[in-house]
Amino acid sequence: MVITIRDNYSVQFIEKQLAALVKCAWDDSPLSAHDIIGRTVVSLVSSGSERGAYMDYFGGTAYPVETGYAAAMEVQEIGAAVTNVNVGDIVFAMVPHRAYNRVKDDEIIHIPAGMLPEHAVIGRFPAVSMTSMIHTRIRPTEVVLVTGLGVVGLMCAQVMQHCGYKVYAFDPNLSRREVAQSCGLRHVYGSLDDVPEVKGVAGLAMECSGRENAVYSLMANLRKCGELYLIGVPWFRSTDTFAQELLLNIFYGYIHVYSGWEWSSPGNSTDFDPNSNHNSMVRAMEWIRDGLIKVEGIYEVVSPSECAGVYESIACGTLQKTCVLFDWRL
């Protein structure tokens, strides 16, 4: 069956701090052999990465710009050589917030049978920190510190706890701490000052807030030769503290500091490097399906037409839930 798409819509930042659902162009050229066309069911809002473009923190963003990088899609049409999916299948793809998307057959991930699309698409978030976990030399059952319990930090803490680390998670926001506890995290606090017994004990720190104060605090609490991964993007300056204190802790603590950029792992596995973002997302979806990572109740579902209010609430810090999904069926 060949479908005709006359109207396609996407969520775009049409200017700084203004989002809208707008009509967008569609490539109606014939499908190549490995093309897939999908109708979006739900797409996931990243309150970190997308906020950067929305706020234009670094300057130079050319508006309008499409946004988003994760969606569950229902397959509508496939190319002649596509053998890994059938029309009607629900698959995951790293595509923008757009009603219809066109991808290659090696760019999709099968969603486990019986899994809600709303849950499967959240499997994108654990993969952000799993790159750091794969790279670290610190092994279970050491103590791990996680700062920032937005959705990336919440997923990070759950993954580390599931994999056998003793996780201490921190966020000054009470509601975020309550959500973390409801997801089964055992040690959740407002500040590292609340648990002096971990000072000098933790081997690994996962910084997911993007705030300098969190980095300073983690540095002062790691053991000798501990490791710190910077997972949260430091979009803007949030402190006047000088770097000397930070450098002193690194120097005398023999601390190893790494970028937590997820794409330091390959997108797909190879014979000599089986670890990849693709595999991390597959495994995360399985853990969510099996109840090993909790996602129930952490997200809000809204229509894409409500995108302006969603991004405004993210920028203002008034978002009620940990994350937001756009439901394209609404």
mmCIF file of C-alpha atoms in Angstrom:
data_model
loop_
_atom_site.group_PDB
_atom_site.id
_atom_site.type_symbol
_atom_site.label_atom_id
_atom_site.label_comp_id
_atom_site.label_asym_id
_atom_site.label_seq_id
_atom_site.Cartn_x
_atom_site.Cartn_y
_atom_site.Cartn_z
ATOM 1 C CA MET A 1 0.000 0.000 0.000
ATOM 2 C CA VAL A 2 1.292 3.458 -0.934
ATOM 3 C CA ILE A 3 0.118 6.228 1.356
ATOM 4 C CA THR A 4 -0.324 9.864 0.433
ATOM 5 C CA ILE A 5 0.568 12.460 3.058
ATOM 6 C CA ARG A 6 -0.893 15.823 2.206
ATOM 7 C CA ASP A 7 -0.501 17.435 5.622
ATOM 8 C CA ASN A 8 2.400 16.853 7.963
ATOM 9 C CA TYR A 9 2.979 18.759 11.195
ATOM 10 C CA SER A 10 5.923 19.175 13.522
ATOM 11 C CA VAL A 11 6.751 20.875 16.806
ATOM 12 C CA GLN A 12 9.190 23.696 16.134
ATOM 13 C CA PHE A 13 10.848 26.522 18.001
ATOM 14 C CA ILE A 14 9.727 29.352 15.761
ATOM 15 C CA GLU A 15 11.719 31.911 17.705
ATOM 16 C CA LYS A 16 13.592 32.080 20.995
ATOM 17 C CA GLN A 17 11.388 30.794 23.844
ATOM 18 C CA LEU A 18 8.395 30.187 21.585
ATOM 19 C CA ALA A 19 7.252 26.747 20.408
ATOM 20 C CA ALA A 20 4.394 25.954 18.040
ATOM 21 C CA LEU A 21 2.863 23.063 16.117
ATOM 22 C CA VAL A 22 3.293 24.028 12.469
ATOM 23 C CA LYS A 23 2.662 22.533 9.051
ATOM 24 C CA CYS A 24 5.889 21.193 7.549
ATOM 25 C CA ALA A 25 7.103 19.859 4.220
ATOM 26 C CA TRP A 26 6.945 16.189 3.330
ATOM 27 C CA ASP A 27 9.269 14.299 1.015
ATOM 28 C CA ASP A 28 6.823 12.491 -1.274
ATOM 29 C CA SER A 29 9.460 10.961 -3.536
ATOM 30 C CA PRO A 30 9.186 7.180 -4.071
ATOM 31 C CA LEU A 31 10.513 5.041 -1.236
ATOM 32 C CA SER A 32 13.955 3.611 -1.652
ATOM 33 C CA ALA A 33 14.440 -0.086 -0.965
ATOM 34 C CA HIS A 34 15.272 0.382 2.727
ATOM 35 C CA ASP A 35 12.894 3.261 3.598
ATOM 36 C CA ILE A 36 10.183 3.128 6.240
ATOM 37 C CA ILE A 37 7.367 5.642 6.697
ATOM 38 C CA GLY A 38 5.901 5.820 10.172
ATOM 39 C CA ARG A 39 3.011 7.662 11.778
ATOM 40 C CA THR A 40 4.052 8.939 15.186
ATOM 41 C CA VAL A 41 2.123 7.565 18.146
ATOM 42 C CA VAL A 42 4.009 9.333 20.952
ATOM 43 C CA SER A 43 7.199 11.378 21.056
ATOM 44 C CA LEU A 44 9.351 12.181 24.051
ATOM 45 C CA VAL A 45 10.316 15.678 25.220
ATOM 46 C CA SER A 46 13.870 16.072 26.512
ATOM 47 C CA SER A 47 13.785 18.808 29.135
ATOM 48 C CA GLY A 48 17.582 19.087 28.941
ATOM 49 C CA SER A 49 18.701 18.957 25.312
ATOM 50 C CA GLU A 50 15.608 20.644 23.890
ATOM 51 C CA ARG A 51 15.707 23.400 26.478
ATOM 52 C CA GLY A 52 19.117 24.439 25.155
ATOM 53 C CA ALA A 53 17.746 25.291 21.708
ATOM 54 C CA TYR A 54 14.525 26.733 23.151
ATOM 55 C CA MET A 55 16.472 29.157 25.375
ATOM 56 C CA ASP A 56 19.345 29.666 22.882
ATOM 57 C CA TYR A 57 21.818 29.478 25.768
ATOM 58 C CA PHE A 58 24.880 29.381 23.550
ATOM 59 C CA GLY A 59 23.580 31.894 21.011
ATOM 60 C CA GLY A 60 23.371 31.575 17.254
ATOM 61 C CA THR A 61 20.350 29.262 16.988
ATOM 62 C CA ALA A 62 18.774 29.751 13.550
ATOM 63 C CA TYR A 63 15.000 29.776 14.022
ATOM 64 C CA PRO A 64 12.694 28.150 13.139
ATOM 65 C CA VAL A 65 14.155 24.805 14.145
ATOM 66 C CA GLU A 66 12.594 21.355 14.508
ATOM 67 C CA THR A 67 13.121 19.647 17.832
ATOM 68 C CA GLY A 68 12.900 16.231 19.433
ATOM 69 C CA TYR A 69 14.806 12.982 19.006
ATOM 70 C CA ALA A 70 12.672 10.063 20.148
ATOM 71 C CA ALA A 71 9.352 8.626 19.020
ATOM 72 C CA ALA A 72 7.273 5.487 18.864
ATOM 73 C CA MET A 73 5.840 5.120 15.352
ATOM 74 C CA GLU A 74 3.324 2.866 13.655
ATOM 75 C CA VAL A 75 4.796 1.582 10.388
ATOM 76 C CA GLN A 76 2.683 2.765 7.437
ATOM 77 C CA GLU A 77 4.761 1.797 4.414
ATOM 78 C CA ILE A 78 8.007 -0.086 3.764
ATOM 79 C CA GLY A 79 10.498 -0.261 0.924
ATOM 80 C CA ALA A 80 10.941 -3.348 -1.226
ATOM 81 C CA ALA A 81 14.031 -4.613 0.650
ATOM 82 C CA VAL A 82 12.734 -4.035 4.197
ATOM 83 C CA THR A 83 12.455 -7.386 5.995
ATOM 84 C CA ASN A 84 12.744 -6.494 9.694
ATOM 85 C CA VAL A 85 9.304 -4.846 10.133
ATOM 86 C CA ASN A 86 5.795 -5.127 8.795
ATOM 87 C CA VAL A 87 3.133 -2.521 8.168
ATOM 88 C CA GLY A 88 1.286 -1.958 11.439
ATOM 89 C CA ASP A 89 4.283 -2.672 13.698
ATOM 90 C CA ILE A 90 5.103 -0.149 16.437
ATOM 91 C CA VAL A 91 8.806 0.763 16.430
ATOM 92 C CA PHE A 92 11.118 3.278 18.099
ATOM 93 C CA ALA A 93 13.151 5.795 16.087
ATOM 94 C CA MET A 94 15.277 8.816 16.907
ATOM 95 C CA VAL A 95 13.204 11.306 14.921
ATOM 96 C CA PRO A 96 11.767 14.792 15.576
ATOM 97 C CA HIS A 97 8.371 15.634 17.042
ATOM 98 C CA ARG A 98 6.617 15.171 13.716
ATOM 99 C CA ALA A 99 3.335 13.499 12.744
ATOM 100 C CA TYR A 100 4.991 11.406 10.007
ATOM 101 C CA ASN A 101 8.644 10.476 9.691
ATOM 102 C CA ARG A 102 10.728 8.675 7.098
ATOM 103 C CA VAL A 103 13.673 6.537 8.270
ATOM 104 C CA LYS A 104 15.929 3.723 7.105
ATOM 105 C CA ASP A 105 15.295 0.169 8.262
ATOM 106 C CA ASP A 106 18.559 0.105 10.266
ATOM 107 C CA GLU A 107 17.491 3.191 12.242
ATOM 108 C CA ILE A 108 14.598 1.614 14.108
ATOM 109 C CA ILE A 109 14.329 -0.462 17.289
ATOM 110 C CA HIS A 110 11.609 -3.028 17.797
ATOM 111 C CA ILE A 111 9.409 -2.303 20.795
ATOM 112 C CA PRO A 112 8.916 -5.430 22.937
ATOM 113 C CA ALA A 113 5.574 -7.142 22.395
ATOM 114 C CA GLY A 114 2.812 -5.883 24.659
ATOM 115 C CA MET A 115 4.783 -2.859 25.855
ATOM 116 C CA LEU A 116 3.029 0.499 25.940
ATOM 117 C CA PRO A 117 4.510 2.984 23.437
ATOM 118 C CA GLU A 118 4.498 5.549 26.269
ATOM 119 C CA HIS A 119 6.824 3.326 28.281
ATOM 120 C CA ALA A 120 8.996 2.164 25.397
ATOM 121 C CA VAL A 121 9.889 5.672 24.261
ATOM 122 C CA ILE A 122 11.227 6.486 27.747
ATOM 123 C CA GLY A 123 13.870 3.817 27.069
ATOM 124 C CA ARG A 124 15.725 6.591 25.265
ATOM 125 C CA PHE A 125 16.622 8.248 28.576
ATOM 126 C CA PRO A 126 18.501 5.475 30.427
ATOM 127 C CA ALA A 127 20.810 5.189 27.410
ATOM 128 C CA VAL A 128 22.098 8.720 28.079
ATOM 129 C CA SER A 129 23.976 7.646 31.212
ATOM 130 C CA MET A 130 24.578 4.020 30.227
ATOM 131 C CA THR A 131 27.461 5.196 28.032
ATOM 132 C CA SER A 132 29.228 6.428 31.172
ATOM 133 C CA MET A 133 28.446 3.225 33.044
ATOM 134 C CA ILE A 134 29.914 1.164 30.201
ATOM 135 C CA HIS A 135 33.108 3.241 30.165
ATOM 136 C CA THR A 136 33.795 3.436 33.910
ATOM 137 C CA ARG A 137 36.429 1.352 35.685
ATOM 138 C CA ILE A 138 34.372 1.442 38.902
ATOM 139 C CA ARG A 139 32.515 -1.814 39.365
ATOM 140 C CA PRO A 140 29.573 -3.019 41.418
ATOM 141 C CA THR A 141 29.149 -3.059 44.388
ATOM 142 C CA GLU A 142 30.854 0.290 45.015
ATOM 143 C CA VAL A 143 29.012 3.413 46.126
ATOM 144 C CA VAL A 144 27.756 5.692 43.352
ATOM 145 C CA LEU A 145 26.583 9.287 43.786
ATOM 146 C CA VAL A 146 23.986 10.686 41.358
ATOM 147 C CA THR A 147 23.134 14.397 41.415
ATOM 148 C CA GLY A 148 20.056 15.778 39.667
ATOM 149 C CA LEU A 149 16.836 13.756 39.565
ATOM 150 C CA GLY A 150 15.292 15.039 36.393
ATOM 151 C CA VAL A 151 14.444 12.224 34.032
ATOM 152 C CA VAL A 152 18.079 11.569 32.996
ATOM 153 C CA GLY A 153 19.269 11.402 36.610
ATOM 154 C CA LEU A 154 16.253 9.375 37.702
ATOM 155 C CA MET A 155 16.913 6.806 34.986
ATOM 156 C CA CYS A 156 20.654 6.836 35.719
ATOM 157 C CA ALA A 157 20.141 6.104 39.413
ATOM 158 C CA GLN A 158 17.718 3.269 38.666
ATOM 159 C CA VAL A 159 20.042 1.695 36.100
ATOM 160 C CA MET A 160 23.028 1.832 38.458
ATOM 161 C CA GLN A 161 21.025 0.363 41.338
ATOM 162 C CA HIS A 162 19.685 -2.417 39.102
ATOM 163 C CA CYS A 163 23.235 -3.241 37.973
ATOM 164 C CA GLY A 164 24.447 -3.776 41.530
ATOM 165 C CA TYR A 165 25.897 -0.444 42.638
ATOM 166 C CA LYS A 166 24.951 1.106 45.986
ATOM 167 C CA VAL A 167 23.350 4.326 44.779
ATOM 168 C CA TYR A 168 22.912 7.579 46.680
ATOM 169 C CA ALA A 169 20.787 10.054 44.715
ATOM 170 C CA PHE A 170 20.464 13.782 45.392
ATOM 171 C CA ASP A 171 18.183 16.629 44.389
ATOM 172 C CA PRO A 172 17.127 19.753 46.323
ATOM 173 C CA ASN A 173 13.612 19.464 44.865
ATOM 174 C CA LEU A 174 11.304 17.574 47.262
ATOM 175 C CA SER A 175 8.857 16.377 44.613
ATOM 176 C CA ARG A 176 11.697 14.916 42.558
ATOM 177 C CA ARG A 177 12.984 13.085 45.611
ATOM 178 C CA GLU A 178 9.512 11.683 46.288
ATOM 179 C CA VAL A 179 9.258 10.421 42.708
ATOM 180 C CA ALA A 180 12.702 8.803 43.023
ATOM 181 C CA GLN A 181 11.644 7.019 46.205
ATOM 182 C CA SER A 182 8.404 5.858 44.561
ATOM 183 C CA CYS A 183 10.548 4.330 41.788
ATOM 184 C CA GLY A 184 12.364 2.196 44.338
ATOM 185 C CA LEU A 185 15.569 4.152 44.920
ATOM 186 C CA ARG A 186 16.740 3.341 48.442
ATOM 187 C CA HIS A 187 18.958 6.310 49.329
ATOM 188 C CA VAL A 188 17.542 9.682 48.273
ATOM 189 C CA TYR A 189 18.558 13.009 49.846
ATOM 190 C CA GLY A 190 18.424 16.739 49.278
ATOM 191 C CA SER A 191 22.172 17.265 49.636
ATOM 192 C CA LEU A 192 25.386 15.351 50.141
ATOM 193 C CA ASP A 193 25.667 17.187 53.458
ATOM 194 C CA ASP A 194 22.761 15.002 54.648
ATOM 195 C CA VAL A 195 24.883 11.831 54.455
ATOM 196 C CA PRO A 196 28.377 12.562 55.827
ATOM 197 C CA GLU A 197 29.034 8.818 56.048
ATOM 198 C CA VAL A 198 29.577 8.638 52.259
ATOM 199 C CA LYS A 199 32.317 11.275 52.225
ATOM 200 C CA GLY A 200 35.486 9.767 50.799
ATOM 201 C CA VAL A 201 33.748 6.438 50.166
ATOM 202 C CA ALA A 202 32.122 6.721 46.730
ATOM 203 C CA GLY A 203 34.087 5.444 43.767
ATOM 204 C CA LEU A 204 31.871 6.944 41.083
ATOM 205 C CA ALA A 205 29.856 10.142 40.658
ATOM 206 C CA MET A 206 27.297 10.741 37.907
ATOM 207 C CA GLU A 207 26.484 14.452 37.602
ATOM 208 C CA CYS A 208 23.128 14.841 35.823
ATOM 209 C CA SER A 209 22.043 18.360 36.814
ATOM 210 C CA GLY A 210 24.462 20.474 34.774
ATOM 211 C CA ARG A 211 25.121 22.704 37.812
ATOM 212 C CA GLU A 212 28.610 23.633 38.963
ATOM 213 C CA ASN A 213 27.732 23.417 42.661
ATOM 214 C CA ALA A 214 26.882 19.750 42.209
ATOM 215 C CA VAL A 215 30.287 19.141 40.640
ATOM 216 C CA TYR A 216 32.090 20.835 43.547
ATOM 217 C CA SER A 217 30.105 18.802 46.052
ATOM 218 C CA LEU A 218 30.780 15.507 44.283
ATOM 219 C CA MET A 219 34.493 16.227 44.029
ATOM 220 C CA ALA A 220 34.719 16.708 47.779
ATOM 221 C CA ASN A 221 33.022 13.362 48.459
ATOM 222 C CA LEU A 222 34.770 10.925 46.106
ATOM 223 C CA ARG A 223 37.383 8.462 47.303
ATOM 224 C CA LYS A 224 40.977 8.587 46.074
ATOM 225 C CA CYS A 225 41.144 7.748 42.356
ATOM 226 C CA GLY A 226 37.380 8.084 42.055
ATOM 227 C CA GLU A 227 35.688 8.949 38.778
ATOM 228 C CA LEU A 228 33.309 11.765 37.880
ATOM 229 C CA TYR A 229 31.161 11.750 34.727
ATOM 230 C CA LEU A 230 29.607 15.033 33.570
ATOM 231 C CA ILE A 231 26.301 13.871 32.068
ATOM 232 C CA GLY A 232 24.144 16.978 32.522
ATOM 233 C CA VAL A 233 24.985 19.778 30.067
ATOM 234 C CA PRO A 234 26.123 22.982 31.860
ATOM 235 C CA TRP A 235 23.911 25.228 29.732
ATOM 236 C CA PHE A 236 24.555 28.349 31.780
ATOM 237 C CA ARG A 237 26.738 29.635 34.611
ATOM 238 C CA SER A 238 25.063 29.130 37.985
ATOM 239 C CA THR A 239 27.785 30.023 40.505
ATOM 240 C CA ASP A 240 30.566 32.538 41.105
ATOM 241 C CA THR A 241 32.860 29.962 42.724
ATOM 242 C CA PHE A 242 36.390 29.924 41.346
ATOM 243 C CA ALA A 243 37.877 26.863 39.661
ATOM 244 C CA GLN A 244 40.807 26.684 42.096
ATOM 245 C CA GLU A 245 38.778 24.713 44.628
ATOM 246 C CA LEU A 246 37.730 22.274 41.930
ATOM 247 C CA LEU A 247 41.275 21.832 40.643
ATOM 248 C CA LEU A 248 42.612 21.297 44.159
ATOM 249 C CA ASN A 249 40.166 18.455 44.764
ATOM 250 C CA ILE A 250 41.058 16.873 41.420
ATOM 251 C CA PHE A 251 44.788 17.178 42.047
ATOM 252 C CA TYR A 252 44.977 15.852 45.611
ATOM 253 C CA GLY A 253 42.111 13.396 45.198
ATOM 254 C CA TYR A 254 43.623 11.825 42.059
ATOM 255 C CA ILE A 255 40.143 12.201 40.561
ATOM 256 C CA HIS A 256 39.448 11.172 36.976
ATOM 257 C CA VAL A 257 36.944 13.491 35.241
ATOM 258 C CA TYR A 258 35.191 12.460 32.048
ATOM 259 C CA SER A 259 32.647 13.857 29.660
ATOM 260 C CA GLY A 260 29.398 11.933 29.942
ATOM 261 C CA TRP A 261 28.513 12.623 26.306
ATOM 262 C CA GLU A 262 26.465 9.603 25.300
ATOM 263 C CA TRP A 263 27.680 9.562 21.696
ATOM 264 C CA SER A 264 31.199 8.662 22.771
ATOM 265 C CA SER A 265 29.761 5.178 22.293
ATOM 266 C CA PRO A 266 28.944 4.175 18.702
ATOM 267 C CA GLY A 267 25.385 4.331 17.471
ATOM 268 C CA ASN A 268 25.424 0.649 16.508
ATOM 269 C CA SER A 269 27.473 -2.325 17.631
ATOM 270 C CA THR A 270 30.426 -3.766 15.756
ATOM 271 C CA ASP A 271 32.327 -7.038 16.087
ATOM 272 C CA PHE A 272 35.016 -5.305 18.124
ATOM 273 C CA ASP A 273 32.754 -2.965 20.110
ATOM 274 C CA PRO A 274 29.471 -4.608 21.116
ATOM 275 C CA ASN A 275 28.471 -1.717 23.370
ATOM 276 C CA SER A 276 26.403 0.889 21.549
ATOM 277 C CA ASN A 277 23.605 3.362 22.061
ATOM 278 C CA HIS A 278 21.318 1.053 20.096
ATOM 279 C CA ASN A 279 22.009 -1.807 22.502
ATOM 280 C CA SER A 280 21.613 0.479 25.527
ATOM 281 C CA MET A 281 18.150 1.527 24.368
ATOM 282 C CA VAL A 282 17.136 -2.060 23.641
ATOM 283 C CA ARG A 283 18.249 -3.168 27.091
ATOM 284 C CA ALA A 284 16.588 -0.175 28.779
ATOM 285 C CA MET A 285 13.265 -0.985 27.123
ATOM 286 C CA GLU A 286 13.516 -4.574 28.354
ATOM 287 C CA TRP A 287 14.234 -3.412 31.903
ATOM 288 C CA ILE A 288 11.252 -1.037 31.786
ATOM 289 C CA ARG A 289 9.041 -3.824 30.411
ATOM 290 C CA ASP A 290 10.159 -6.162 33.202
ATOM 291 C CA GLY A 291 9.571 -3.545 35.916
ATOM 292 C CA LEU A 292 13.274 -3.253 36.774
ATOM 293 C CA ILE A 293 13.207 0.438 35.844
ATOM 294 C CA LYS A 294 10.060 2.227 37.000
ATOM 295 C CA VAL A 295 8.389 4.782 34.719
ATOM 296 C CA GLU A 296 4.740 4.578 35.742
ATOM 297 C CA GLY A 297 3.516 7.972 36.934
ATOM 298 C CA ILE A 298 6.652 9.940 36.063
ATOM 299 C CA TYR A 299 5.335 11.397 32.798
ATOM 300 C CA GLU A 300 2.565 13.690 31.598
ATOM 301 C CA VAL A 301 0.807 13.061 28.275
ATOM 302 C CA VAL A 302 -0.353 16.079 26.248
ATOM 303 C CA SER A 303 -1.351 16.931 22.694
ATOM 304 C CA PRO A 304 1.410 18.363 20.466
ATOM 305 C CA SER A 305 -0.818 21.419 20.082
ATOM 306 C CA GLU A 306 -0.011 22.225 23.725
ATOM 307 C CA CYS A 307 3.736 22.413 23.045
ATOM 308 C CA ALA A 308 4.067 26.152 23.780
ATOM 309 C CA GLY A 309 2.972 25.655 27.386
ATOM 310 C CA VAL A 310 5.106 22.537 27.803
ATOM 311 C CA TYR A 311 8.370 24.231 26.889
ATOM 312 C CA GLU A 312 7.491 27.331 28.880
ATOM 313 C CA SER A 313 6.952 25.190 31.989
ATOM 314 C CA ILE A 314 10.272 23.402 31.389
ATOM 315 C CA ALA A 315 12.105 26.723 31.080
ATOM 316 C CA CYS A 316 10.419 28.147 34.196
ATOM 317 C CA GLY A 317 10.902 25.006 36.278
ATOM 318 C CA THR A 318 7.166 24.564 36.872
ATOM 319 C CA LEU A 319 6.742 21.231 35.090
ATOM 320 C CA GLN A 320 4.680 19.005 37.381
ATOM 321 C CA LYS A 321 5.903 15.621 36.153
ATOM 322 C CA THR A 322 9.437 14.402 35.539
ATOM 323 C CA CYS A 323 8.949 14.317 31.756
ATOM 324 C CA VAL A 324 6.388 14.957 29.008
ATOM 325 C CA LEU A 325 5.156 12.894 26.065
ATOM 326 C CA PHE A 326 3.365 14.298 23.044
ATOM 327 C CA ASP A 327 0.499 11.994 22.065
ATOM 328 C CA TRP A 328 -0.117 12.406 18.321
ATOM 329 C CA ARG A 329 -3.421 10.524 18.593
ATOM 330 C CA LEU A 330 -4.957 13.424 20.556
#
